[in-house]
Amino acid sequence: MREILLVDGYNIIFAWPVLRKLSEEDLEAARIRLADMLVNYQAFRKNDIILVFDGYKAKGSTGSVVHYGGIDIVYTKEAMTADSFIEAVSWQMSGKYTLRVATGDGLEQMIILAGGAARMTAKELRHEIEQAERDMHAVMEEKKARPGKRNVLLDSLPRETAEMLERMRLLEDE
């Protein structure tokens, strides 16, 4: 079953010291930094990510969805909080997907658990992202350590896809 990670954007920004400090100077820069971190995490873990920001204070906002580097960023409409959006999505997608919700909001965690989603604290998300970054660096170092081996597309594809392409290539050679 496909995994979807829903991230309560402002909750995470204000829970992580480095992003909280950045947000004090430039909130948009903190949003972009979080999105960039999630894009890298998503590219390595291959899950779907929906990053949600409150738009409830934005007068006249109709809400929007931005596709950014492989993740979706949702800005909720006026009078809708990220919490209410995440709760609604959790209830609608429960059973169809494996859902995890990253937030530090205790009440929201209880509500999403009742809706069938798994919770992830802001600290757990930070640790997972840091681990994914370490894993990515290890893979890169391993590739560098193999002198003479070309870094071809097939090396970076999932095994099943690489095997399928190799079979197709062999058929063409016949």
PDB file of C-alpha atoms in Angstrom, residues 9 21 33 45-46 55 61 68 70 98 123 127 130 133 138 140 144 155 159 163 170:
ATOM      1  CA  GLY A   9       4.176  22.865   8.028  1.00  0.00           C
ATOM      2  CA  LYS A  21      15.216  30.852  14.043  1.00  0.00           C
ATOM      3  CA  ARG A  33      13.914  25.239   3.591  1.00  0.00           C
ATOM      4  CA  ARG A  45      12.383   7.216   0.688  1.00  0.00           C
ATOM      5  CA  LYS A  46      10.034   7.173  -2.347  1.00  0.00           C
ATOM      6  CA  GLY A  55      -4.202  29.815   5.029  1.00  0.00           C
ATOM      7  CA  SER A  61      -7.552  32.984   0.191  1.00  0.00           C
ATOM      8  CA  TYR A  68       7.325  21.359  -5.808  1.00  0.00           C
ATOM      9  CA  GLY A  70       8.089  15.814  -6.137  1.00  0.00           C
ATOM     10  CA  THR A  98      -0.726   4.034   4.662  1.00  0.00           C
ATOM     11  CA  LYS A 123      11.342  15.231  16.543  1.00  0.00           C
ATOM     12  CA  HIS A 127      15.479  12.211  12.960  1.00  0.00           C
ATOM     13  CA  GLU A 130      18.663  13.284   9.174  1.00  0.00           C
ATOM     14  CA  GLU A 133      20.568  12.363   4.554  1.00  0.00           C
ATOM     15  CA  ALA A 138      26.712   6.746   2.306  1.00  0.00           C
ATOM     16  CA  MET A 140      27.215   8.528  -2.791  1.00  0.00           C
ATOM     17  CA  LYS A 144      32.736   7.145  -5.422  1.00  0.00           C
ATOM     18  CA  ASP A 155      22.800   2.094 -11.270  1.00  0.00           C
ATOM     19  CA  ARG A 159      16.318  -3.228  -9.495  1.00  0.00           C
ATOM     20  CA  GLU A 163      16.127  -5.510 -15.172  1.00  0.00           C
ATOM     21  CA  LEU A 170      18.635  -7.416 -25.264  1.00  0.00           C
TER      22      LEU A 170
END
